[in-house]
């Protein structure tokens, strides 16, 4: 299966959108599956930063650690999940539109299945993400546009 790519336009400056995305403690505001977020260590957000996240998934809550693999504020950030049977690899891109007064936000994500469970669950995870990402983006848009 190909990576999932979803794009949405937000009526906020790219710097505002990226700052909101970069604040991992706020991810639960716009991603309904997030139960808990724990930044690891004192390192500021950037390449090598790790975050422990707990999400509601079919079958219960699952914790995973992800690492920032690229970080270019206010334009792009990439990550990879380090553990678990299903490991996501993704990039979030923030592009200015309308002379920088608005933003085009693109999320691209793919999944790798590890072990027997991962291989079995991979199609389910991708199907779930394909449905969830547009909902999460719409929620983020709503939150950012209502707090200008």
mmCIF file of N, CA and C in Angstrom:
data_model
loop_
_atom_site.group_PDB
_atom_site.id
_atom_site.type_symbol
_atom_site.label_atom_id
_atom_site.label_comp_id
_atom_site.label_asym_id
_atom_site.label_seq_id
_atom_site.Cartn_x
_atom_site.Cartn_y
_atom_site.Cartn_z
ATOM 1 N N UNK A 1 0.841 -1.188 0.000
ATOM 2 C CA UNK A 1 0.000 0.000 0.000
ATOM 3 C C UNK A 1 0.883 1.248 0.000
ATOM 4 N N UNK A 2 0.421 2.264 -0.673
ATOM 5 C CA UNK A 2 1.153 3.524 -0.751
ATOM 6 C C UNK A 2 1.002 4.301 0.551
ATOM 7 N N UNK A 3 1.933 5.231 0.800
ATOM 8 C CA UNK A 3 1.782 6.094 1.982
ATOM 9 C C UNK A 3 0.471 6.878 1.909
ATOM 10 N N UNK A 4 -0.003 7.295 3.054
ATOM 11 C CA UNK A 4 -1.206 8.119 3.154
ATOM 12 C C UNK A 4 -0.758 9.572 3.119
ATOM 13 N N UNK A 5 -1.379 10.373 2.262
ATOM 14 C CA UNK A 5 -1.089 11.802 2.198
ATOM 15 C C UNK A 5 -2.408 12.550 2.249
ATOM 16 N N UNK A 6 -2.521 13.458 3.210
ATOM 17 C CA UNK A 6 -3.727 14.272 3.365
ATOM 18 C C UNK A 6 -3.320 15.735 3.497
ATOM 19 N N UNK A 7 -4.050 16.611 2.813
ATOM 20 C CA UNK A 7 -3.748 18.038 2.807
ATOM 21 C C UNK A 7 -4.993 18.820 3.195
ATOM 22 N N UNK A 8 -4.772 19.906 3.932
ATOM 23 C CA UNK A 8 -5.866 20.800 4.310
ATOM 24 C C UNK A 8 -5.322 22.229 4.325
ATOM 25 N N UNK A 9 -6.178 23.191 4.037
ATOM 26 C CA UNK A 9 -5.792 24.597 4.100
ATOM 27 C C UNK A 9 -6.377 25.204 5.367
ATOM 28 N N UNK A 10 -5.541 26.002 6.044
ATOM 29 C CA UNK A 10 -5.911 26.582 7.334
ATOM 30 C C UNK A 10 -5.735 28.093 7.261
ATOM 31 N N UNK A 11 -6.710 28.823 7.753
ATOM 32 C CA UNK A 11 -6.668 30.284 7.738
ATOM 33 C C UNK A 11 -5.861 30.820 8.917
ATOM 34 N N UNK A 12 -4.601 30.438 8.953
ATOM 35 C CA UNK A 12 -3.627 30.934 9.938
ATOM 36 C C UNK A 12 -2.265 30.954 9.266
ATOM 37 N N UNK A 13 -1.385 31.797 9.772
ATOM 38 C CA UNK A 13 -0.026 31.888 9.232
ATOM 39 C C UNK A 13 0.724 30.571 9.456
ATOM 40 N N UNK A 14 1.624 30.200 8.555
ATOM 41 C CA UNK A 14 2.395 28.962 8.715
ATOM 42 C C UNK A 14 3.149 28.887 10.042
ATOM 43 N N UNK A 15 3.665 30.013 10.500
ATOM 44 C CA UNK A 15 4.399 30.025 11.768
ATOM 45 C C UNK A 15 3.501 29.620 12.931
ATOM 46 N N UNK A 16 2.249 30.069 12.899
ATOM 47 C CA UNK A 16 1.295 29.713 13.957
ATOM 48 C C UNK A 16 0.949 28.224 13.904
ATOM 49 N N UNK A 17 0.732 27.722 12.697
ATOM 50 C CA UNK A 17 0.375 26.310 12.528
ATOM 51 C C UNK A 17 1.535 25.422 12.976
ATOM 52 N N UNK A 18 2.751 25.768 12.546
ATOM 53 C CA UNK A 18 3.902 24.943 12.911
ATOM 54 C C UNK A 18 4.131 24.968 14.421
ATOM 55 N N UNK A 19 4.001 26.140 15.039
ATOM 56 C CA UNK A 19 4.196 26.237 16.493
ATOM 57 C C UNK A 19 3.188 25.353 17.230
ATOM 58 N N UNK A 20 1.961 25.330 16.759
ATOM 59 C CA UNK A 20 0.932 24.487 17.374
ATOM 60 C C UNK A 20 1.281 23.008 17.210
ATOM 61 N N UNK A 21 1.696 22.624 16.010
ATOM 62 C CA UNK A 21 2.100 21.238 15.755
ATOM 63 C C UNK A 21 3.312 20.841 16.582
ATOM 64 N N UNK A 22 4.215 21.772 16.780
ATOM 65 C CA UNK A 22 5.475 21.500 17.475
ATOM 66 C C UNK A 22 5.284 21.319 18.983
ATOM 67 N N UNK A 23 4.152 21.766 19.507
ATOM 68 C CA UNK A 23 3.862 21.647 20.937
ATOM 69 C C UNK A 23 3.191 20.291 21.187
ATOM 70 N N UNK A 24 4.007 19.278 21.462
ATOM 71 C CA UNK A 24 3.476 17.915 21.582
ATOM 72 C C UNK A 24 2.460 17.779 22.712
ATOM 73 N N UNK A 25 2.548 18.624 23.720
ATOM 74 C CA UNK A 25 1.584 18.557 24.825
ATOM 75 C C UNK A 25 0.173 18.908 24.361
ATOM 76 N N UNK A 26 0.054 19.550 23.188
ATOM 77 C CA UNK A 26 -1.257 19.935 22.664
ATOM 78 C C UNK A 26 -1.792 18.959 21.613
ATOM 79 N N UNK A 27 -1.033 17.917 21.301
ATOM 80 C CA UNK A 27 -1.472 16.975 20.266
ATOM 81 C C UNK A 27 -2.810 16.320 20.599
ATOM 82 N N UNK A 28 -3.082 16.100 21.875
ATOM 83 C CA UNK A 28 -4.354 15.504 22.275
ATOM 84 C C UNK A 28 -5.552 16.400 22.011
ATOM 85 N N UNK A 29 -5.322 17.698 21.809
ATOM 86 C CA UNK A 29 -6.419 18.617 21.500
ATOM 87 C C UNK A 29 -6.996 18.338 20.114
ATOM 88 N N UNK A 30 -6.158 17.935 19.197
ATOM 89 C CA UNK A 30 -6.620 17.754 17.816
ATOM 90 C C UNK A 30 -6.548 16.311 17.321
ATOM 91 N N UNK A 31 -5.879 15.433 18.050
ATOM 92 C CA UNK A 31 -5.843 14.010 17.695
ATOM 93 C C UNK A 31 -6.647 13.244 18.742
ATOM 94 N N UNK A 32 -7.851 12.842 18.378
ATOM 95 C CA UNK A 32 -8.769 12.275 19.356
ATOM 96 C C UNK A 32 -8.311 10.947 19.933
ATOM 97 N N UNK A 33 -7.398 10.252 19.291
ATOM 98 C CA UNK A 33 -6.944 8.955 19.796
ATOM 99 C C UNK A 33 -5.872 9.081 20.881
ATOM 100 N N UNK A 34 -5.306 10.255 21.059
ATOM 101 C CA UNK A 34 -4.228 10.410 22.040
ATOM 102 C C UNK A 34 -4.797 10.459 23.451
ATOM 103 N N UNK A 35 -4.234 9.618 24.317
ATOM 104 C CA UNK A 35 -4.615 9.544 25.722
ATOM 105 C C UNK A 35 -3.604 10.300 26.578
ATOM 106 N N UNK A 36 -2.313 10.190 26.235
ATOM 107 C CA UNK A 36 -1.252 10.797 27.037
ATOM 108 C C UNK A 36 -0.032 11.056 26.156
ATOM 109 N N UNK A 37 0.695 12.130 26.470
ATOM 110 C CA UNK A 37 1.932 12.479 25.769
ATOM 111 C C UNK A 37 2.981 12.812 26.815
ATOM 112 N N UNK A 38 4.152 12.191 26.697
ATOM 113 C CA UNK A 38 5.251 12.432 27.632
ATOM 114 C C UNK A 38 6.539 12.696 26.858
ATOM 115 N N UNK A 39 6.943 13.992 26.737
ATOM 116 C CA UNK A 39 8.243 14.265 26.127
ATOM 117 C C UNK A 39 9.340 13.611 26.970
ATOM 118 N N UNK A 40 10.334 13.034 26.323
ATOM 119 C CA UNK A 40 11.420 12.343 27.014
ATOM 120 C C UNK A 40 12.623 13.280 27.112
ATOM 121 N N UNK A 41 13.150 13.452 28.314
ATOM 122 C CA UNK A 41 14.338 14.281 28.509
ATOM 123 C C UNK A 41 14.043 15.765 28.420
ATOM 124 N N UNK A 42 15.113 16.553 28.539
ATOM 125 C CA UNK A 42 14.996 18.014 28.553
ATOM 126 C C UNK A 42 15.311 18.651 27.205
ATOM 127 N N UNK A 43 15.670 17.859 26.227
ATOM 128 C CA UNK A 43 16.041 18.372 24.918
ATOM 129 C C UNK A 43 14.864 19.118 24.294
ATOM 130 N N UNK A 44 15.116 20.306 23.724
ATOM 131 C CA UNK A 44 14.028 21.009 23.034
ATOM 132 C C UNK A 44 13.604 20.243 21.782
ATOM 133 N N UNK A 45 12.473 20.607 21.237
ATOM 134 C CA UNK A 45 11.987 19.949 20.026
ATOM 135 C C UNK A 45 13.006 20.136 18.914
ATOM 136 N N UNK A 46 13.367 19.034 18.297
ATOM 137 C CA UNK A 46 14.334 19.048 17.206
ATOM 138 C C UNK A 46 14.761 17.629 16.900
ATOM 139 N N UNK A 47 15.681 17.478 15.966
ATOM 140 C CA UNK A 47 16.152 16.150 15.569
ATOM 141 C C UNK A 47 16.686 15.407 16.790
ATOM 142 N N UNK A 48 16.240 14.181 16.960
ATOM 143 C CA UNK A 48 16.660 13.348 18.081
ATOM 144 C C UNK A 48 15.726 13.390 19.275
ATOM 145 N N UNK A 49 14.835 14.383 19.348
ATOM 146 C CA UNK A 49 13.874 14.468 20.452
ATOM 147 C C UNK A 49 12.957 13.250 20.411
ATOM 148 N N UNK A 50 12.734 12.661 21.574
ATOM 149 C CA UNK A 50 11.834 11.507 21.677
ATOM 150 C C UNK A 50 10.614 11.868 22.523
ATOM 151 N N UNK A 51 9.493 11.282 22.131
ATOM 152 C CA UNK A 51 8.224 11.526 22.811
ATOM 153 C C UNK A 51 7.529 10.179 22.983
ATOM 154 N N UNK A 52 7.044 9.931 24.197
ATOM 155 C CA UNK A 52 6.261 8.720 24.489
ATOM 156 C C UNK A 52 4.796 9.118 24.409
ATOM 157 N N UNK A 53 4.036 8.366 23.647
ATOM 158 C CA UNK A 53 2.645 8.704 23.399
ATOM 159 C C UNK A 53 1.784 7.467 23.637
ATOM 160 N N UNK A 54 0.634 7.668 24.261
ATOM 161 C CA UNK A 54 -0.326 6.582 24.435
ATOM 162 C C UNK A 54 -1.561 6.925 23.627
ATOM 163 N N UNK A 55 -1.989 5.966 22.807
ATOM 164 C CA UNK A 55 -3.144 6.150 21.923
ATOM 165 C C UNK A 55 -4.178 5.063 22.159
ATOM 166 N N UNK A 56 -5.438 5.439 21.933
ATOM 167 C CA UNK A 56 -6.518 4.450 21.892
ATOM 168 C C UNK A 56 -6.468 3.785 20.521
ATOM 169 N N UNK A 57 -6.338 2.484 20.530
ATOM 170 C CA UNK A 57 -6.328 1.714 19.281
ATOM 171 C C UNK A 57 -7.283 0.544 19.465
ATOM 172 N N UNK A 58 -7.686 -0.095 18.372
ATOM 173 C CA UNK A 58 -8.543 -1.272 18.548
ATOM 174 C C UNK A 58 -7.881 -2.271 19.498
ATOM 175 N N UNK A 59 -8.613 -2.682 20.499
ATOM 176 C CA UNK A 59 -8.079 -3.622 21.479
ATOM 177 C C UNK A 59 -7.581 -2.966 22.755
ATOM 178 N N UNK A 60 -7.586 -1.627 22.833
ATOM 179 C CA UNK A 60 -7.151 -0.955 24.062
ATOM 180 C C UNK A 60 -6.143 0.142 23.793
ATOM 181 N N UNK A 61 -5.496 0.605 24.852
ATOM 182 C CA UNK A 61 -4.498 1.663 24.726
ATOM 183 C C UNK A 61 -3.136 1.060 24.413
ATOM 184 N N UNK A 62 -2.363 1.759 23.585
ATOM 185 C CA UNK A 62 -1.017 1.303 23.248
ATOM 186 C C UNK A 62 -0.066 2.492 23.342
ATOM 187 N N UNK A 63 1.039 2.282 24.062
ATOM 188 C CA UNK A 63 2.079 3.305 24.169
ATOM 189 C C UNK A 63 3.172 3.030 23.153
ATOM 190 N N UNK A 64 3.743 4.106 22.646
ATOM 191 C CA UNK A 64 4.838 3.993 21.685
ATOM 192 C C UNK A 64 5.742 5.206 21.829
ATOM 193 N N UNK A 65 6.985 5.052 21.444
ATOM 194 C CA UNK A 65 7.939 6.153 21.467
ATOM 195 C C UNK A 65 8.267 6.525 20.032
ATOM 196 N N UNK A 66 8.221 7.831 19.755
ATOM 197 C CA UNK A 66 8.658 8.271 18.431
ATOM 198 C C UNK A 66 9.804 9.256 18.579
ATOM 199 N N UNK A 67 10.562 9.373 17.505
ATOM 200 C CA UNK A 67 11.738 10.236 17.478
ATOM 201 C C UNK A 67 11.619 11.195 16.296
ATOM 202 N N UNK A 68 11.988 12.439 16.531
ATOM 203 C CA UNK A 68 12.007 13.427 15.457
ATOM 204 C C UNK A 68 13.249 13.166 14.602
ATOM 205 N N UNK A 69 13.052 12.985 13.302
ATOM 206 C CA UNK A 69 14.160 12.657 12.399
ATOM 207 C C UNK A 69 14.564 13.828 11.502
ATOM 208 N N UNK A 70 13.698 14.811 11.362
ATOM 209 C CA UNK A 70 14.000 16.043 10.630
ATOM 210 C C UNK A 70 13.151 17.139 11.247
ATOM 211 N N UNK A 71 13.713 18.349 11.321
ATOM 212 C CA UNK A 71 12.989 19.442 11.976
ATOM 213 C C UNK A 71 13.461 20.750 11.359
ATOM 214 N N UNK A 72 12.588 21.384 10.578
ATOM 215 C CA UNK A 72 12.924 22.612 9.869
ATOM 216 C C UNK A 72 11.810 23.637 10.072
ATOM 217 N N UNK A 73 11.754 24.248 11.291
ATOM 218 C CA UNK A 73 10.700 25.221 11.571
ATOM 219 C C UNK A 73 10.812 26.428 10.629
ATOM 220 N N UNK A 74 9.727 26.978 10.186
ATOM 221 C CA UNK A 74 8.338 26.559 10.377
ATOM 222 C C UNK A 74 7.783 25.796 9.172
ATOM 223 N N UNK A 75 8.603 24.972 8.543
ATOM 224 C CA UNK A 75 8.179 24.339 7.293
ATOM 225 C C UNK A 75 7.928 22.840 7.363
ATOM 226 N N UNK A 76 8.752 22.090 8.117
ATOM 227 C CA UNK A 76 8.623 20.642 8.032
ATOM 228 C C UNK A 76 9.189 19.950 9.266
ATOM 229 N N UNK A 77 8.568 18.835 9.614
ATOM 230 C CA UNK A 77 9.061 17.976 10.683
ATOM 231 C C UNK A 77 8.741 16.532 10.305
ATOM 232 N N UNK A 78 9.695 15.633 10.584
ATOM 233 C CA UNK A 78 9.496 14.213 10.290
ATOM 234 C C UNK A 78 9.749 13.396 11.546
ATOM 235 N N UNK A 79 9.162 12.216 11.585
ATOM 236 C CA UNK A 79 9.282 11.365 12.769
ATOM 237 C C UNK A 79 9.257 9.899 12.362
ATOM 238 N N UNK A 80 9.649 9.055 13.306
ATOM 239 C CA UNK A 80 9.506 7.609 13.135
ATOM 240 C C UNK A 80 9.217 7.004 14.498
ATOM 241 N N UNK A 81 8.329 6.028 14.527
ATOM 242 C CA UNK A 81 8.018 5.300 15.753
ATOM 243 C C UNK A 81 9.076 4.221 15.923
ATOM 244 N N UNK A 82 9.573 4.083 17.154
ATOM 245 C CA UNK A 82 10.709 3.206 17.428
ATOM 246 C C UNK A 82 10.332 1.822 17.927
ATOM 247 N N UNK A 83 9.097 1.637 18.393
ATOM 248 C CA UNK A 83 8.745 0.362 19.018
ATOM 249 C C UNK A 83 7.317 -0.040 18.666
ATOM 250 N N UNK A 84 6.971 -1.263 19.003
ATOM 251 C CA UNK A 84 5.621 -1.761 18.762
ATOM 252 C C UNK A 84 5.516 -2.532 17.464
ATOM 253 N N UNK A 85 4.427 -3.257 17.308
ATOM 254 C CA UNK A 85 4.247 -4.074 16.110
ATOM 255 C C UNK A 85 3.941 -3.252 14.853
ATOM 256 N N UNK A 86 3.350 -2.074 15.027
ATOM 257 C CA UNK A 86 3.063 -1.171 13.914
ATOM 258 C C UNK A 86 3.859 0.102 14.156
ATOM 259 N N UNK A 87 4.728 0.461 13.221
ATOM 260 C CA UNK A 87 5.591 1.636 13.389
ATOM 261 C C UNK A 87 5.360 2.614 12.244
ATOM 262 N N UNK A 88 4.974 3.809 12.609
ATOM 263 C CA UNK A 88 4.708 4.853 11.623
ATOM 264 C C UNK A 88 5.987 5.615 11.299
ATOM 265 N N UNK A 89 6.047 6.084 10.070
ATOM 266 C CA UNK A 89 7.083 6.989 9.597
ATOM 267 C C UNK A 89 6.338 8.100 8.884
ATOM 268 N N UNK A 90 6.579 9.351 9.280
ATOM 269 C CA UNK A 90 5.785 10.411 8.684
ATOM 270 C C UNK A 90 6.484 11.741 8.576
ATOM 271 N N UNK A 91 5.878 12.612 7.777
ATOM 272 C CA UNK A 91 6.346 13.980 7.593
ATOM 273 C C UNK A 91 5.145 14.907 7.620
ATOM 274 N N UNK A 92 5.311 16.022 8.309
ATOM 275 C CA UNK A 92 4.313 17.075 8.344
ATOM 276 C C UNK A 92 4.938 18.284 7.655
ATOM 277 N N UNK A 93 4.275 18.770 6.602
ATOM 278 C CA UNK A 93 4.786 19.911 5.840
ATOM 279 C C UNK A 93 3.818 21.079 5.966
ATOM 280 N N UNK A 94 4.372 22.265 6.176
ATOM 281 C CA UNK A 94 3.602 23.489 6.344
ATOM 282 C C UNK A 94 4.050 24.445 5.241
ATOM 283 N N UNK A 95 3.111 24.816 4.375
ATOM 284 C CA UNK A 95 3.437 25.629 3.205
ATOM 285 C C UNK A 95 2.624 26.924 3.234
ATOM 286 N N UNK A 96 3.279 28.081 3.069
ATOM 287 C CA UNK A 96 2.525 29.332 3.029
ATOM 288 C C UNK A 96 1.731 29.454 1.726
ATOM 289 N N UNK A 97 0.516 29.954 1.844
ATOM 290 C CA UNK A 97 -0.295 30.285 0.667
ATOM 291 C C UNK A 97 -0.896 31.666 0.890
ATOM 292 N N UNK A 98 -1.367 32.288 -0.187
ATOM 293 C CA UNK A 98 -1.968 33.630 -0.113
ATOM 294 C C UNK A 98 -1.027 34.609 0.576
ATOM 295 N N UNK A 99 0.178 34.732 0.051
ATOM 296 C CA UNK A 99 1.195 35.656 0.583
ATOM 297 C C UNK A 99 1.533 35.392 2.043
ATOM 298 N N UNK A 100 1.393 34.151 2.483
ATOM 299 C CA UNK A 100 1.782 33.783 3.841
ATOM 300 C C UNK A 100 0.731 34.017 4.898
ATOM 301 N N UNK A 101 -0.457 34.451 4.498
ATOM 302 C CA UNK A 101 -1.512 34.681 5.494
ATOM 303 C C UNK A 101 -2.281 33.399 5.817
ATOM 304 N N UNK A 102 -2.126 32.379 4.962
ATOM 305 C CA UNK A 102 -2.798 31.094 5.158
ATOM 306 C C UNK A 102 -1.777 29.978 4.999
ATOM 307 N N UNK A 103 -2.212 28.758 5.335
ATOM 308 C CA UNK A 103 -1.298 27.612 5.343
ATOM 309 C C UNK A 103 -1.908 26.419 4.632
ATOM 310 N N UNK A 104 -1.058 25.727 3.888
ATOM 311 C CA UNK A 104 -1.417 24.406 3.364
ATOM 312 C C UNK A 104 -0.638 23.392 4.199
ATOM 313 N N UNK A 105 -1.357 22.560 4.930
ATOM 314 C CA UNK A 105 -0.761 21.550 5.809
ATOM 315 C C UNK A 105 -0.907 20.185 5.150
ATOM 316 N N UNK A 106 0.217 19.499 4.977
ATOM 317 C CA UNK A 106 0.205 18.163 4.383
ATOM 318 C C UNK A 106 0.826 17.177 5.361
ATOM 319 N N UNK A 107 0.114 16.113 5.629
ATOM 320 C CA UNK A 107 0.617 15.029 6.473
ATOM 321 C C UNK A 107 0.776 13.801 5.585
ATOM 322 N N UNK A 108 1.984 13.262 5.569
ATOM 323 C CA UNK A 108 2.276 12.028 4.839
ATOM 324 C C UNK A 108 2.759 11.003 5.847
ATOM 325 N N UNK A 109 2.156 9.832 5.839
ATOM 326 C CA UNK A 109 2.506 8.815 6.831
ATOM 327 C C UNK A 109 2.445 7.429 6.185
ATOM 328 N N UNK A 110 3.359 6.591 6.606
ATOM 329 C CA UNK A 110 3.347 5.203 6.178
ATOM 330 C C UNK A 110 3.593 4.340 7.404
ATOM 331 N N UNK A 111 3.317 3.077 7.283
ATOM 332 C CA UNK A 111 3.430 2.165 8.415
ATOM 333 C C UNK A 111 4.238 0.947 8.028
ATOM 334 N N UNK A 112 4.973 0.432 9.013
ATOM 335 C CA UNK A 112 5.723 -0.809 8.853
ATOM 336 C C UNK A 112 5.203 -1.792 9.890
ATOM 337 N N UNK A 113 4.968 -3.018 9.472
ATOM 338 C CA UNK A 113 4.556 -4.062 10.402
ATOM 339 C C UNK A 113 5.762 -4.863 10.853
ATOM 340 N N UNK A 114 5.942 -5.017 12.169
ATOM 341 C CA UNK A 114 7.068 -5.765 12.732
ATOM 342 C C UNK A 114 6.540 -7.002 13.448
ATOM 343 N N UNK A 115 7.159 -8.131 13.162
ATOM 344 C CA UNK A 115 6.722 -9.382 13.764
ATOM 345 C C UNK A 115 5.431 -9.867 13.127
ATOM 346 N N UNK A 116 4.979 -10.998 13.596
ATOM 347 C CA UNK A 116 3.757 -11.596 13.049
ATOM 348 C C UNK A 116 2.552 -10.696 13.305
ATOM 349 N N UNK A 117 2.440 -10.175 14.540
ATOM 350 C CA UNK A 117 1.303 -9.309 14.876
ATOM 351 C C UNK A 117 1.296 -8.066 13.994
ATOM 352 N N UNK A 118 2.463 -7.483 13.788
ATOM 353 C CA UNK A 118 2.551 -6.289 12.956
ATOM 354 C C UNK A 118 2.120 -6.531 11.526
ATOM 355 N N UNK A 119 2.518 -7.641 10.984
ATOM 356 C CA UNK A 119 2.147 -7.973 9.598
ATOM 357 C C UNK A 119 0.630 -8.193 9.480
ATOM 358 N N UNK A 120 0.053 -8.807 10.503
ATOM 359 C CA UNK A 120 -1.391 -9.059 10.497
ATOM 360 C C UNK A 120 -2.170 -7.757 10.676
ATOM 361 N N UNK A 121 -1.698 -6.884 11.580
ATOM 362 C CA UNK A 121 -2.419 -5.657 11.921
ATOM 363 C C UNK A 121 -2.171 -4.501 10.956
ATOM 364 N N UNK A 122 -1.155 -4.598 10.115
ATOM 365 C CA UNK A 122 -0.782 -3.493 9.234
ATOM 366 C C UNK A 122 -1.940 -2.981 8.371
ATOM 367 N N UNK A 123 -2.690 -3.822 7.681
ATOM 368 C CA UNK A 123 -3.801 -3.296 6.870
ATOM 369 C C UNK A 123 -4.866 -2.584 7.708
ATOM 370 N N UNK A 124 -5.112 -3.080 8.909
ATOM 371 C CA UNK A 124 -6.093 -2.447 9.803
ATOM 372 C C UNK A 124 -5.601 -1.063 10.219
ATOM 373 N N UNK A 125 -4.322 -0.957 10.582
ATOM 374 C CA UNK A 125 -3.747 0.324 11.006
ATOM 375 C C UNK A 125 -3.815 1.351 9.879
ATOM 376 N N UNK A 126 -3.485 0.932 8.669
ATOM 377 C CA UNK A 126 -3.517 1.866 7.540
ATOM 378 C C UNK A 126 -4.942 2.315 7.231
ATOM 379 N N UNK A 127 -5.886 1.406 7.299
ATOM 380 C CA UNK A 127 -7.284 1.762 7.050
ATOM 381 C C UNK A 127 -7.773 2.751 8.100
ATOM 382 N N UNK A 128 -7.436 2.491 9.355
ATOM 383 C CA UNK A 128 -7.826 3.386 10.451
ATOM 384 C C UNK A 128 -7.212 4.774 10.259
ATOM 385 N N UNK A 129 -5.929 4.834 9.939
ATOM 386 C CA UNK A 129 -5.244 6.119 9.748
ATOM 387 C C UNK A 129 -5.835 6.884 8.567
ATOM 388 N N UNK A 130 -6.155 6.186 7.505
ATOM 389 C CA UNK A 130 -6.733 6.829 6.319
ATOM 390 C C UNK A 130 -8.054 7.539 6.668
ATOM 391 N N UNK A 131 -8.797 6.985 7.610
ATOM 392 C CA UNK A 131 -10.048 7.597 8.066
ATOM 393 C C UNK A 131 -9.797 8.697 9.096
ATOM 394 N N UNK A 132 -8.810 8.480 9.979
ATOM 395 C CA UNK A 132 -8.611 9.362 11.124
ATOM 396 C C UNK A 132 -7.870 10.651 10.783
ATOM 397 N N UNK A 133 -6.886 10.595 9.916
ATOM 398 C CA UNK A 133 -6.065 11.781 9.638
ATOM 399 C C UNK A 133 -6.902 12.960 9.142
ATOM 400 N N UNK A 134 -7.815 12.791 8.177
ATOM 401 C CA UNK A 134 -8.633 13.943 7.779
ATOM 402 C C UNK A 134 -9.480 14.506 8.926
ATOM 403 N N UNK A 135 -9.978 13.649 9.798
ATOM 404 C CA UNK A 135 -10.742 14.124 10.959
ATOM 405 C C UNK A 135 -9.854 14.949 11.881
ATOM 406 N N UNK A 136 -8.631 14.460 12.119
ATOM 407 C CA UNK A 136 -7.700 15.187 12.982
ATOM 408 C C UNK A 136 -7.327 16.531 12.369
ATOM 409 N N UNK A 137 -7.082 16.551 11.067
ATOM 410 C CA UNK A 137 -6.751 17.810 10.398
ATOM 411 C C UNK A 137 -7.919 18.796 10.488
ATOM 412 N N UNK A 138 -9.127 18.328 10.301
ATOM 413 C CA UNK A 138 -10.300 19.200 10.391
ATOM 414 C C UNK A 138 -10.435 19.774 11.799
ATOM 415 N N UNK A 139 -10.167 18.954 12.808
ATOM 416 C CA UNK A 139 -10.224 19.424 14.201
ATOM 417 C C UNK A 139 -9.151 20.481 14.440
ATOM 418 N N UNK A 140 -7.934 20.254 13.945
ATOM 419 C CA UNK A 140 -6.873 21.240 14.100
ATOM 420 C C UNK A 140 -7.261 22.559 13.424
ATOM 421 N N UNK A 141 -7.787 22.474 12.224
ATOM 422 C CA UNK A 141 -8.218 23.669 11.494
ATOM 423 C C UNK A 141 -9.249 24.443 12.310
ATOM 424 N N UNK A 142 -10.230 23.723 12.820
ATOM 425 C CA UNK A 142 -11.282 24.349 13.628
ATOM 426 C C UNK A 142 -10.685 25.053 14.847
ATOM 427 N N UNK A 143 -9.796 24.387 15.551
ATOM 428 C CA UNK A 143 -9.188 24.971 16.749
ATOM 429 C C UNK A 143 -8.336 26.190 16.413
ATOM 430 N N UNK A 144 -7.502 26.075 15.393
ATOM 431 C CA UNK A 144 -6.616 27.184 15.041
ATOM 432 C C UNK A 144 -7.386 28.383 14.499
ATOM 433 N N UNK A 145 -8.404 28.141 13.710
ATOM 434 C CA UNK A 145 -9.156 29.255 13.132
ATOM 435 C C UNK A 145 -10.081 29.919 14.143
ATOM 436 N N UNK A 146 -10.458 29.220 15.187
ATOM 437 C CA UNK A 146 -11.344 29.815 16.191
ATOM 438 C C UNK A 146 -10.575 30.583 17.266
ATOM 439 N N UNK A 147 -9.255 30.453 17.303
ATOM 440 C CA UNK A 147 -8.423 31.144 18.301
ATOM 441 C C UNK A 147 -7.397 32.025 17.607
ATOM 442 N N UNK A 148 -7.868 33.007 16.869
ATOM 443 C CA UNK A 148 -6.927 33.851 16.120
ATOM 444 C C UNK A 148 -6.480 35.027 16.911
#
